[in-house]
PDB file of C-alpha atoms in Angstrom:
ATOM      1  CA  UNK A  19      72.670  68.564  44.150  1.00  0.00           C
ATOM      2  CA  UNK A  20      72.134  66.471  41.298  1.00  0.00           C
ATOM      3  CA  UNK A  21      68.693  66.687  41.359  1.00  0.00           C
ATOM      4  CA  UNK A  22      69.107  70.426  41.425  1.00  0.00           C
ATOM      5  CA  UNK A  23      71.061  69.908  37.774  1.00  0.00           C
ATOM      6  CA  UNK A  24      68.649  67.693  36.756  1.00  0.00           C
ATOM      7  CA  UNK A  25      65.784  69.962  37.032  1.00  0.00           C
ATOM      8  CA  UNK A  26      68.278  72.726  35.219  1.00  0.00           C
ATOM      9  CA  UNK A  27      69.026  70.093  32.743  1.00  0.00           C
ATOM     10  CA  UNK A  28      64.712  69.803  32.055  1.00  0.00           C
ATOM     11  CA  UNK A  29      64.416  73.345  32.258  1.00  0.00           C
ATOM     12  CA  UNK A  30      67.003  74.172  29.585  1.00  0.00           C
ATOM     13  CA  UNK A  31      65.913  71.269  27.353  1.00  0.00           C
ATOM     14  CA  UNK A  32      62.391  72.812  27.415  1.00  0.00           C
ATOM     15  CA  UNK A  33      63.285  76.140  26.895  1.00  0.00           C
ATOM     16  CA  UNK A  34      65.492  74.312  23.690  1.00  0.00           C
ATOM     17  CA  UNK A  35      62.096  72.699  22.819  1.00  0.00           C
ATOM     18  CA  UNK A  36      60.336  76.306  22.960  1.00  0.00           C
ATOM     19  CA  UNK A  37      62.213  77.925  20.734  1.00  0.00           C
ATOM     20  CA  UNK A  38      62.794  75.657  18.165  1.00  0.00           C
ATOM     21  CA  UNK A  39      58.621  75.094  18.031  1.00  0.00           C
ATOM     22  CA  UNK A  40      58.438  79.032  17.547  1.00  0.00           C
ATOM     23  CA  UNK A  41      60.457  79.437  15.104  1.00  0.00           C
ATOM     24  CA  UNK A  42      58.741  76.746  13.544  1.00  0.00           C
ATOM     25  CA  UNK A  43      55.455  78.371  13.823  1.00  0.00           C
ATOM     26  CA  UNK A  44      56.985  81.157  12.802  1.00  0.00           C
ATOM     27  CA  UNK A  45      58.716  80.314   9.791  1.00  0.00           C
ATOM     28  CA  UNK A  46      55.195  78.574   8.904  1.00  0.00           C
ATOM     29  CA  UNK A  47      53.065  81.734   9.754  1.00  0.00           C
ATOM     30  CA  UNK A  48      53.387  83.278   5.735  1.00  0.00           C
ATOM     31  CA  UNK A  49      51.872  80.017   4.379  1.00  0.00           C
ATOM     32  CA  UNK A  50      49.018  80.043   6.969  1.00  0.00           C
ATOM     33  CA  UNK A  51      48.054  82.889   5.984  1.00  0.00           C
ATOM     34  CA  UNK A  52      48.314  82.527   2.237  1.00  0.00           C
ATOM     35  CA  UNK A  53      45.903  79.365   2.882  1.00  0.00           C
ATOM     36  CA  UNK A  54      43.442  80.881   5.172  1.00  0.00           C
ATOM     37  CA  UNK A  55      43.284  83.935   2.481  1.00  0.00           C
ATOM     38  CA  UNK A  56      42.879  81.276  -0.337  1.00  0.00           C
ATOM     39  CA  UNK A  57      40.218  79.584   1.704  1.00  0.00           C
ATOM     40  CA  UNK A  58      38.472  83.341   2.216  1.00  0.00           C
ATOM     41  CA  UNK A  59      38.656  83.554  -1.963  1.00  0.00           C
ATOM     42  CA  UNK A  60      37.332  79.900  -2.097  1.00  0.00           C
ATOM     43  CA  UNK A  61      34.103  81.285   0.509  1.00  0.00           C
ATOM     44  CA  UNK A  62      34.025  84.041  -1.536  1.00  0.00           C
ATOM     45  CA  UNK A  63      33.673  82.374  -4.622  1.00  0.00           C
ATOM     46  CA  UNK A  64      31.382  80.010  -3.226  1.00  0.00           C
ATOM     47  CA  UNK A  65      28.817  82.483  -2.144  1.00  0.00           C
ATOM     48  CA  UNK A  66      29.192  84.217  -5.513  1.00  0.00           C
ATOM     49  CA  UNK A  67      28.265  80.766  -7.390  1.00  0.00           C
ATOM     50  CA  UNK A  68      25.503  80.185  -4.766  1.00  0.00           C
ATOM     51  CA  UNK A  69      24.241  83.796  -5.933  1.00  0.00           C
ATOM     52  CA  UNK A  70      25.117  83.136  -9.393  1.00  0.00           C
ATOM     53  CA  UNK A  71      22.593  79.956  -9.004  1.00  0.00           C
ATOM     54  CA  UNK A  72      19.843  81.582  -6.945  1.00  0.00           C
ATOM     55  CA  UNK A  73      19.649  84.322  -9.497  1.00  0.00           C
ATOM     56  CA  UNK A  74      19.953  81.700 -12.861  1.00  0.00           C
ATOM     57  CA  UNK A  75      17.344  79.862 -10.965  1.00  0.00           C
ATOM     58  CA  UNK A  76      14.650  82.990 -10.249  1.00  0.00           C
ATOM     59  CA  UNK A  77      15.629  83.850 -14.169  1.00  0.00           C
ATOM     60  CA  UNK A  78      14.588  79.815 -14.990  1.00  0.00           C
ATOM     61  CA  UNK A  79      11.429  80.144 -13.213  1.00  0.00           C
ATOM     62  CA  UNK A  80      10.894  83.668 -14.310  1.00  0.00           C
ATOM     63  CA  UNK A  81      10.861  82.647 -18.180  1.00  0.00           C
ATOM     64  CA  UNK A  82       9.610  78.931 -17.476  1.00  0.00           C
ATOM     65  CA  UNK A  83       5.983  81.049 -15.698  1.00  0.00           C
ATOM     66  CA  UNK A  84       6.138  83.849 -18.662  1.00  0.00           C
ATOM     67  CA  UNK A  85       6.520  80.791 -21.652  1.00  0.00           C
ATOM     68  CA  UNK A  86       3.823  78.491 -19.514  1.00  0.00           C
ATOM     69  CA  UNK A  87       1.571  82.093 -19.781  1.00  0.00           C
ATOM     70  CA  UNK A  88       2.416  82.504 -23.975  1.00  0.00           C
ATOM     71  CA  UNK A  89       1.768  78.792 -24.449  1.00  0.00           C
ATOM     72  CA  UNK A  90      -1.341  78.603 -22.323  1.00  0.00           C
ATOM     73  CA  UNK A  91      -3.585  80.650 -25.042  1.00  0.00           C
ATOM     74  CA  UNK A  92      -2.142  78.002 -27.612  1.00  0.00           C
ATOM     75  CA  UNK A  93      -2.756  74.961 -25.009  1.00  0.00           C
ATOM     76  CA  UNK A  94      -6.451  75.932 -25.001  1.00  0.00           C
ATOM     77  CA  UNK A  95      -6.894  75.988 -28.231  1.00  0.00           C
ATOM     78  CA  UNK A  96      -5.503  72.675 -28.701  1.00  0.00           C
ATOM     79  CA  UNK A  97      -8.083  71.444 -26.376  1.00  0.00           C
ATOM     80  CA  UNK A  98     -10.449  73.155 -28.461  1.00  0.00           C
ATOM     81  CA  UNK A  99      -9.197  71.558 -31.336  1.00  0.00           C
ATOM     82  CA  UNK A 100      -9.069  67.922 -30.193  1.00  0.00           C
ATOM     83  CA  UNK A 101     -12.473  68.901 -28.497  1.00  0.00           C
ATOM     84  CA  UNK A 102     -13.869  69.921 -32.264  1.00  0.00           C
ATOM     85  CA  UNK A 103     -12.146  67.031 -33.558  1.00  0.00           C
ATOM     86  CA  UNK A 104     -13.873  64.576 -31.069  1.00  0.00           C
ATOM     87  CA  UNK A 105     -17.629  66.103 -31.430  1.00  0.00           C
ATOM     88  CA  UNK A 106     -16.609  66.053 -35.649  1.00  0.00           C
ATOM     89  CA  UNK A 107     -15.722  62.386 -35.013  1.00  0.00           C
ATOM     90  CA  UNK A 108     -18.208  61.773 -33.264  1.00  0.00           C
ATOM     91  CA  UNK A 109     -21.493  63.467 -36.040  1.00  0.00           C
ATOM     92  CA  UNK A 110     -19.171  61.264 -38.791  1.00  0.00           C
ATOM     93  CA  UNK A 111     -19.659  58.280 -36.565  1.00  0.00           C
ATOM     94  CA  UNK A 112     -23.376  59.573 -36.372  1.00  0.00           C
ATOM     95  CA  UNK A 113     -24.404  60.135 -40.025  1.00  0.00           C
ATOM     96  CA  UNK A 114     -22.391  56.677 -41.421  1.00  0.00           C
ATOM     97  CA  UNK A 115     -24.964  54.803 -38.778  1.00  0.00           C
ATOM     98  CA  UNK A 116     -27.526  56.665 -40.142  1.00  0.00           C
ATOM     99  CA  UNK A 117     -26.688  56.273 -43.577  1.00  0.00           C
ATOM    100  CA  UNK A 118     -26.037  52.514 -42.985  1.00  0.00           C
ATOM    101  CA  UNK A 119     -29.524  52.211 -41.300  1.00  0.00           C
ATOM    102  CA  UNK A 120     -31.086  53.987 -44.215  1.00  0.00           C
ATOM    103  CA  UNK A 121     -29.365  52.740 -47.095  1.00  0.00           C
ATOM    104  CA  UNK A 122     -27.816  49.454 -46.760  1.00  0.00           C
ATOM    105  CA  UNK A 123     -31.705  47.616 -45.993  1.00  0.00           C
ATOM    106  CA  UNK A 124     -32.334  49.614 -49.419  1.00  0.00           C
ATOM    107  CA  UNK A 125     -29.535  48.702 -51.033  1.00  0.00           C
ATOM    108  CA  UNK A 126     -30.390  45.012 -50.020  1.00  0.00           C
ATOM    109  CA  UNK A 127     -33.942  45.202 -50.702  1.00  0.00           C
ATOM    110  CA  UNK A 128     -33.163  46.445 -54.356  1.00  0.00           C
ATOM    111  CA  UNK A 129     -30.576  43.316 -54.369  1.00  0.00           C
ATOM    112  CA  UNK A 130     -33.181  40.995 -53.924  1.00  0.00           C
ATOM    113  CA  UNK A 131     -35.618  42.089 -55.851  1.00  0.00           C
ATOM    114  CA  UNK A 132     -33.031  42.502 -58.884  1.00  0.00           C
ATOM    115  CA  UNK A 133     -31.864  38.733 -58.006  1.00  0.00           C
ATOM    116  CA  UNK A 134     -35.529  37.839 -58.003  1.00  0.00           C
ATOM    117  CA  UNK A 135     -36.199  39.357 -61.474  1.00  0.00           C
ATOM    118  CA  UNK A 136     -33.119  37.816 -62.767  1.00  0.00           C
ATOM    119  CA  UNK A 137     -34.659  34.431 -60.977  1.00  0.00           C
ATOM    120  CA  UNK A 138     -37.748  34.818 -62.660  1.00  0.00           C
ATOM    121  CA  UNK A 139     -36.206  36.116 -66.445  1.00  0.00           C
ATOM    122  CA  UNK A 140     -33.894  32.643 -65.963  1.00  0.00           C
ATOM    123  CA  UNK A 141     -36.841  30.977 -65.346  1.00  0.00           C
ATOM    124  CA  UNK A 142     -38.899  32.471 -68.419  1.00  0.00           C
ATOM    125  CA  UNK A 143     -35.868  31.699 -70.507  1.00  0.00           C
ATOM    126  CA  UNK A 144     -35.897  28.163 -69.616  1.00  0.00           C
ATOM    127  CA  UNK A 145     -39.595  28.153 -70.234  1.00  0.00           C
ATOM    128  CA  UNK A 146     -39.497  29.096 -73.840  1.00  0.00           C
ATOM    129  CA  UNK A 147     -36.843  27.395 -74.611  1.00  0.00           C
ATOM    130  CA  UNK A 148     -38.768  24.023 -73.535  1.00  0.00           C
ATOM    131  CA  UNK A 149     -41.756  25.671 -75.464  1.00  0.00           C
ATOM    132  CA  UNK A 150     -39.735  26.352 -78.373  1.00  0.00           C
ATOM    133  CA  UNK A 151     -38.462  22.413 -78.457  1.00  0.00           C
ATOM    134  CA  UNK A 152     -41.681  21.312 -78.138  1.00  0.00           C
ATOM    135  CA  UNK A 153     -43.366  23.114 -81.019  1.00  0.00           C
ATOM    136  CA  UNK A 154     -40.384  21.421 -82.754  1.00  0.00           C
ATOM    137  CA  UNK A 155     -40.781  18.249 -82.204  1.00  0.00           C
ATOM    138  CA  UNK A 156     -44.663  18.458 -82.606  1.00  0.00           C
ATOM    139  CA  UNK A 157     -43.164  20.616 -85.967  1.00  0.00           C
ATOM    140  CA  UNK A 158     -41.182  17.234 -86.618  1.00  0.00           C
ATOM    141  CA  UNK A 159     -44.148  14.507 -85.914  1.00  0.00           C
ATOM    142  CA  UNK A 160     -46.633  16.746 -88.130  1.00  0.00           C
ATOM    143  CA  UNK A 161     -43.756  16.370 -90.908  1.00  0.00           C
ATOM    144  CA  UNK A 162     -44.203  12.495 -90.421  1.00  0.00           C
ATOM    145  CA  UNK A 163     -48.275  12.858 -90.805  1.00  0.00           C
ATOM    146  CA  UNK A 164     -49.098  12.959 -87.040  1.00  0.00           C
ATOM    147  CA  UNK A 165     -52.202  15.298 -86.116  1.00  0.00           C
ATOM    148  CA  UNK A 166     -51.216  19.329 -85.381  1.00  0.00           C
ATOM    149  CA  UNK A 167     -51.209  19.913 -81.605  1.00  0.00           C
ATOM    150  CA  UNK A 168     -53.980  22.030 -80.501  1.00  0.00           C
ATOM    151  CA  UNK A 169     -53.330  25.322 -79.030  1.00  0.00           C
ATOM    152  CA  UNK A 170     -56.075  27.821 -77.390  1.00  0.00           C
ATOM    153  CA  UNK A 171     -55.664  31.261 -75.538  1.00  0.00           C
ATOM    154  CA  UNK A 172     -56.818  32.693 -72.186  1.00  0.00           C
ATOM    155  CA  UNK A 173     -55.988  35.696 -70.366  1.00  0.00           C
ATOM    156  CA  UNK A 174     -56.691  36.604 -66.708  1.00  0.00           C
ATOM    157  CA  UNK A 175     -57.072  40.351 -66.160  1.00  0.00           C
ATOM    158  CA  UNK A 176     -57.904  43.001 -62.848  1.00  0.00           C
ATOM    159  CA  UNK A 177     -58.777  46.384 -62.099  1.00  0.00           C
ATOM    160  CA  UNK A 178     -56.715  47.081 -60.023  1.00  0.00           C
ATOM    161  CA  UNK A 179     -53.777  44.662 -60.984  1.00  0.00           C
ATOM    162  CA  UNK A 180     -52.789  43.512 -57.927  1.00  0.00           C
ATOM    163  CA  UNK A 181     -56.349  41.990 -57.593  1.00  0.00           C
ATOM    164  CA  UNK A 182     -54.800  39.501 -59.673  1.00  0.00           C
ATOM    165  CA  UNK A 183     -52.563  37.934 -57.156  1.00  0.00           C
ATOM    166  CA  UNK A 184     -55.502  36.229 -55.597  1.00  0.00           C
ATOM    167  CA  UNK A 185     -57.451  35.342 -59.416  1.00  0.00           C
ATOM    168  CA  UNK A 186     -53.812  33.497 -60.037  1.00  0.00           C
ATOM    169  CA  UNK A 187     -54.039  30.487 -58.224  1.00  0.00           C
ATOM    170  CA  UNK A 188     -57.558  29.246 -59.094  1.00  0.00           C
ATOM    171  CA  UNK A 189     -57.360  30.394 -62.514  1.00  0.00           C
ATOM    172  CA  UNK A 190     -54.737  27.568 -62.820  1.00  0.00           C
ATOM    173  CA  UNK A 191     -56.766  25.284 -61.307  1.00  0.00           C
ATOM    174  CA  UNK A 192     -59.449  25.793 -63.506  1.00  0.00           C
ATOM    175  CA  UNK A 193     -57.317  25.328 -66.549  1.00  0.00           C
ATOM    176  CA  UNK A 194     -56.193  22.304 -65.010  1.00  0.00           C
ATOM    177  CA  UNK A 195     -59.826  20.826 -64.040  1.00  0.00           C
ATOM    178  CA  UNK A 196     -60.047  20.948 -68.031  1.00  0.00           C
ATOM    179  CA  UNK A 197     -56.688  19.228 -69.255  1.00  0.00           C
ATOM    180  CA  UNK A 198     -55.365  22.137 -70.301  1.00  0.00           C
ATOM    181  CA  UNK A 199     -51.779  22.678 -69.991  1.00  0.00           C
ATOM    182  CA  UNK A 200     -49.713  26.188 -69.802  1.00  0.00           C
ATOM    183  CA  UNK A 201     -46.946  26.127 -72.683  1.00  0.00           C
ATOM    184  CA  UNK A 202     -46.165  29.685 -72.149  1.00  0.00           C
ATOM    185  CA  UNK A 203     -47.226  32.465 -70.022  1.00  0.00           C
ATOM    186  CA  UNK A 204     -46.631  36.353 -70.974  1.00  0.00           C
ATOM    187  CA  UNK A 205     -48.123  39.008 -68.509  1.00  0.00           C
ATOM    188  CA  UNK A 206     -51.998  38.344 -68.219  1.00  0.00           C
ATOM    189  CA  UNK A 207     -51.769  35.761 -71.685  1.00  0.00           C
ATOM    190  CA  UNK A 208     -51.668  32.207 -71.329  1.00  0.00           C
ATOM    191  CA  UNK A 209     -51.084  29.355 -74.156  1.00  0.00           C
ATOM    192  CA  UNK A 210     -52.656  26.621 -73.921  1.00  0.00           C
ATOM    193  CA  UNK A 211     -52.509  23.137 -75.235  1.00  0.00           C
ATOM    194  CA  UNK A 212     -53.890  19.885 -74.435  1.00  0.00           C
ATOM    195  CA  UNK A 213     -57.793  19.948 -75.408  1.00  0.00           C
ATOM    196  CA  UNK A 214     -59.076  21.360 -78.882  1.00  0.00           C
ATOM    197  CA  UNK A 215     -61.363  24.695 -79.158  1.00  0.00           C
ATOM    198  CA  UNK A 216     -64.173  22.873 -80.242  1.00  0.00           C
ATOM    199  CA  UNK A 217     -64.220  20.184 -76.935  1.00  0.00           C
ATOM    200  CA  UNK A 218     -63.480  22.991 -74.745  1.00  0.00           C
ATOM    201  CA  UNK A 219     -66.779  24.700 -76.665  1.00  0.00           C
ATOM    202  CA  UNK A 220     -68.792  21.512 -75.849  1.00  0.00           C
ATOM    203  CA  UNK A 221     -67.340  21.188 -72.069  1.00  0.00           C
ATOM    204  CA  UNK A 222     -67.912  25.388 -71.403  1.00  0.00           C
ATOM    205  CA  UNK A 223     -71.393  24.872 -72.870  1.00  0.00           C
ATOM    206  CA  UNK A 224     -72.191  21.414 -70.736  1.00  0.00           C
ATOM    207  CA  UNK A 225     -70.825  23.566 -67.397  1.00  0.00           C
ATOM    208  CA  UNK A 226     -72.945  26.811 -67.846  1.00  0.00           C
ATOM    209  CA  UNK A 227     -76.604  24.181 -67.968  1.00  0.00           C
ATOM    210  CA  UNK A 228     -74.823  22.192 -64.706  1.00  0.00           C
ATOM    211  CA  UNK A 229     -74.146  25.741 -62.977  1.00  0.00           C
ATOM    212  CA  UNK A 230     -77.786  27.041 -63.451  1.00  0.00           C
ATOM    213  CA  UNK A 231     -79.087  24.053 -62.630  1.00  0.00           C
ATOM    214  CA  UNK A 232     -76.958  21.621 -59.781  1.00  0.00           C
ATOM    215  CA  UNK A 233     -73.844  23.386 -59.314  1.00  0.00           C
ATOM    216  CA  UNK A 234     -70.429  23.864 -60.739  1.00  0.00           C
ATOM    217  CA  UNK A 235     -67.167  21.588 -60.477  1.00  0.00           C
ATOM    218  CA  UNK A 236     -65.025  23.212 -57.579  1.00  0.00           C
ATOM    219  CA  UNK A 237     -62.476  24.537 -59.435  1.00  0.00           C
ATOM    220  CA  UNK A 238     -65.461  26.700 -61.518  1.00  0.00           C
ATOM    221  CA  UNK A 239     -67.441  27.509 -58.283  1.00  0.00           C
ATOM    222  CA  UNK A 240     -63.550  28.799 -56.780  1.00  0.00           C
ATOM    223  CA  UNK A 241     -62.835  31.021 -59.670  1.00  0.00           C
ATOM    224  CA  UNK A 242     -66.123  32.615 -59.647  1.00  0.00           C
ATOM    225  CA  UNK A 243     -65.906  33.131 -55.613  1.00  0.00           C
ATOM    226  CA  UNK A 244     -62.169  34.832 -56.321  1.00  0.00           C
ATOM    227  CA  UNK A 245     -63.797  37.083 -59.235  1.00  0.00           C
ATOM    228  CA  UNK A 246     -66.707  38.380 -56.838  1.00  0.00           C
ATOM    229  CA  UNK A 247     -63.906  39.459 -55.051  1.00  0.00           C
ATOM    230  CA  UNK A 248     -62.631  42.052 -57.442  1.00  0.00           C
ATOM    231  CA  UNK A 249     -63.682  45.080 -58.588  1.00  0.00           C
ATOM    232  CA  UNK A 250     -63.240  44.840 -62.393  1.00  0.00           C
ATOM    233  CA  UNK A 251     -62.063  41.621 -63.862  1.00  0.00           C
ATOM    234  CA  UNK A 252     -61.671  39.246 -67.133  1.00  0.00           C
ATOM    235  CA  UNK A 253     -60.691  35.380 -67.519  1.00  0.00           C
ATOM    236  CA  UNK A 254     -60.759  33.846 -70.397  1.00  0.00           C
ATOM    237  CA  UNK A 255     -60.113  30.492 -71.759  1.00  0.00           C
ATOM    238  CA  UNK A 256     -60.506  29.649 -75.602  1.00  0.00           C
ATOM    239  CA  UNK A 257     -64.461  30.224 -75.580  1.00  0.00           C
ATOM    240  CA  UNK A 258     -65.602  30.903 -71.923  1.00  0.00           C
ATOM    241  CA  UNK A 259     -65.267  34.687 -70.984  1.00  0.00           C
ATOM    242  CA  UNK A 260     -66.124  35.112 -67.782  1.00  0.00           C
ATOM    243  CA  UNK A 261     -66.442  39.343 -66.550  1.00  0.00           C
ATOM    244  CA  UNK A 262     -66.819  40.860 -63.512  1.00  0.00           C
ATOM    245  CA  UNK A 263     -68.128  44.449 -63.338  1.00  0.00           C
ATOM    246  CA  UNK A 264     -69.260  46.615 -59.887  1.00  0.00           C
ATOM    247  CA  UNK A 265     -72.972  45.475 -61.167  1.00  0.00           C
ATOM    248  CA  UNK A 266     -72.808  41.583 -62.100  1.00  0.00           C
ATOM    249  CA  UNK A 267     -70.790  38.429 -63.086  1.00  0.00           C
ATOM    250  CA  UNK A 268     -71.469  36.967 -66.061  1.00  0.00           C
ATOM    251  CA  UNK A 269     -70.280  33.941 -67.844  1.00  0.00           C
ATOM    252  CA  UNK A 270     -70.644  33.522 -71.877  1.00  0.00           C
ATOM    253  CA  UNK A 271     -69.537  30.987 -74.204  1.00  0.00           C
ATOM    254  CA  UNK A 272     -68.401  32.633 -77.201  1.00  0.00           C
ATOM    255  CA  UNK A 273     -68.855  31.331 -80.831  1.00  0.00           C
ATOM    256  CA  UNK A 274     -65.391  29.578 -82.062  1.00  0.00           C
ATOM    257  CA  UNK A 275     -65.849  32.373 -84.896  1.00  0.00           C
ATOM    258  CA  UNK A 276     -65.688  35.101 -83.066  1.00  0.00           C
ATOM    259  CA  UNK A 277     -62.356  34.475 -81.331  1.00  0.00           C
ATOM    260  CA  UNK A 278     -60.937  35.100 -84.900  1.00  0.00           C
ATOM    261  CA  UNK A 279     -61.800  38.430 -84.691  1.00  0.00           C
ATOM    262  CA  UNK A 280     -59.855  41.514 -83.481  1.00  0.00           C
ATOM    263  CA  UNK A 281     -62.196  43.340 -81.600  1.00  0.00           C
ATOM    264  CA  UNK A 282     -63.049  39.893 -79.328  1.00  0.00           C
ATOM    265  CA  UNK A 283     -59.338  40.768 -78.186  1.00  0.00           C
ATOM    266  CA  UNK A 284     -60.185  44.059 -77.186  1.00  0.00           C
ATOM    267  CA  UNK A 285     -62.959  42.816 -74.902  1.00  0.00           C
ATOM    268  CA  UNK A 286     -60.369  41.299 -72.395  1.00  0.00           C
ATOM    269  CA  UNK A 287     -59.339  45.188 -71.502  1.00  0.00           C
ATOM    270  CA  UNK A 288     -62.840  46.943 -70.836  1.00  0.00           C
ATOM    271  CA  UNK A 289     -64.624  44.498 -68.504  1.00  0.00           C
ATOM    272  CA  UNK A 290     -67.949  47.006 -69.359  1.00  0.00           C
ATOM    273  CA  UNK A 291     -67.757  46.701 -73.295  1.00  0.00           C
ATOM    274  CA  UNK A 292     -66.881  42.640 -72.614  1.00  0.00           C
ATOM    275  CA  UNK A 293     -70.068  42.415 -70.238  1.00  0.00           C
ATOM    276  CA  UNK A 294     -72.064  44.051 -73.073  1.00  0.00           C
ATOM    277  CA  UNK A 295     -71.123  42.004 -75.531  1.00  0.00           C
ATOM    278  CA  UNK A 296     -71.993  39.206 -73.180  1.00  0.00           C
ATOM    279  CA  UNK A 297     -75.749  39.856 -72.772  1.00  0.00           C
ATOM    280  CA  UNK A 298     -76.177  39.801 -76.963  1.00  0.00           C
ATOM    281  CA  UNK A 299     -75.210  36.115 -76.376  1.00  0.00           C
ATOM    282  CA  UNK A 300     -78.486  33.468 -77.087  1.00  0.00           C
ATOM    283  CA  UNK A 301     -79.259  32.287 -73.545  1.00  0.00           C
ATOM    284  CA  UNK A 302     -78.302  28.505 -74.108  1.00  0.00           C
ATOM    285  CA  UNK A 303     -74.639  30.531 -74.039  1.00  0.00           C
ATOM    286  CA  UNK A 304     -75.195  33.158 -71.468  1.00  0.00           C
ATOM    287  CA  UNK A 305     -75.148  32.804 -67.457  1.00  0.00           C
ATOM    288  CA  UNK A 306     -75.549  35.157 -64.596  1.00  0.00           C
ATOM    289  CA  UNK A 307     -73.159  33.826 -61.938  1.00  0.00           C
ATOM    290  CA  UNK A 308     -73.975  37.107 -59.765  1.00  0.00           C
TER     291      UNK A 308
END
């Protein structure tokens, strides 16, 4: 029996339990729904932003491939451009090389040959200033009764001029082989001092019997060698003319008188006229170094 009322006891207490959880559920049942149809709106919405996206995205890539095809035409020529620009770089580059190659070993060459000529006008400066205080002084000691200093001319002359070059050297040496001492030198003219016109006369005179019949001091036997080797040529020294033609070499000793004269200037520039002239001389003057 009382396990009879206990089971009743259960059975009501369930049925209790049963009733209050459906009207629970039931009560609950509007808001369910409310929150599945909100959750419906929030799918809803979410497959209308997914669309939204998918379609902003096709219209990105849409006007991304329709700018990349307007800006490709302008990309191209950019390359084009910077392509031009390069291969105009790149002839600038070329032509300054060129230009440097050419020009600058010009530009230096005419640099050292103006600093040469300045070198040489310094030097041709200094030279007649040291000329000019000498005649000075030797102005000064003739004041005080000392003798005048002796002066004589020469000239050295070739056909053609750069012939000369090689006469230079033992022209000079000549002049020096007879105490004779350069106070100035101006293009193919030489002043001389350091031996009178009338011993030079007596030495030129002594030198053209020794030639004909021994042999000339080295320095003479040189500068006749170096005038065989020109074409046309005059050196002179007070006295002695010595000429060189295409036909012969002679060597004359002129009379002191006749260096007074203008047209014994003129001699020095036609080596045919001077040669001439040359052959009128008396033969104690006259020698054929040929």
């Amino acid at each position: 029996m009382k396990v009879i009322l206990v089971l009743l006891c259960l059975a009501i207490a369930g049925r209790e339990l049963y009733l209050a959880f459906d009207r629970r559920r039931r009560a609950g049942a509007p808001e369910i729904a409310d929150i599945r149809t909100q959750l419906t709106a929030l799918k809803d919405t979410r497959d209308e932003l997914e669309h939204f996206r998918s379609a902003q995205r096709e219209r990105l890539e849409r006007l991304t491939a329709e700018r990349t095809a307007e800006l490709a035409p302008l990309a191209a020529g950019q390359d084009r451009l910077a392509e031009s620009l390069r291969e105009t770089d790149d002839r600038i580059g070329s032509l300054v090389a060129q230009i440097n190659d050419r020009m600058v070993p010009e530009v230096n060459e005419r640099l050292n040959t103006q600093k040469a000529a300045l070198e040489r006008l310094t030097a041709d400066v200094a030279a007649l200033r040291a000329h000019l205080v000498a005649r000075l002084d030797q102005a000064v000691a003739a004041s005080l009764g000392a003798e005048p200093a002796d002066l004589v001319a020469a000239s050295l002359t070739a056909v053609p001029a750069a012939a000369r070059a090689a006469l230079a050297g033992p022209f000079e040496r000549f002049l020096e082989r007879y105490g004779l001492w350069c106070e100035l030198a101006d293009g193919d003219r030489y002043y001389l001092s350091g031996r009178s016109p009338r011993g030079l006369e007596r030495d030129f005179l002594e030198l053209l019997t020794a030639r004909a019949a021994s042999g000339a001091p080295a320095e003479a036997e040189a500068l006749l060698t170096a005038l065989r080797g020109t074409a046309r040529a005059t050196a002179q020294v007070g006295p002695l003319l010595v000429v060189r033609t295409p036909e012969e070499l002679l060597c004359g000793v002129l009379p002191l008188a006749e260096l007074r004269l203008p047209e014994t200037a003129a001699l020095l520039d036609d080596p045919s006229r001077a040669s001439a002239r040359l052959r009128r001389l008396p033969a104690a003057r006259l020698l054929n170094a040929s």
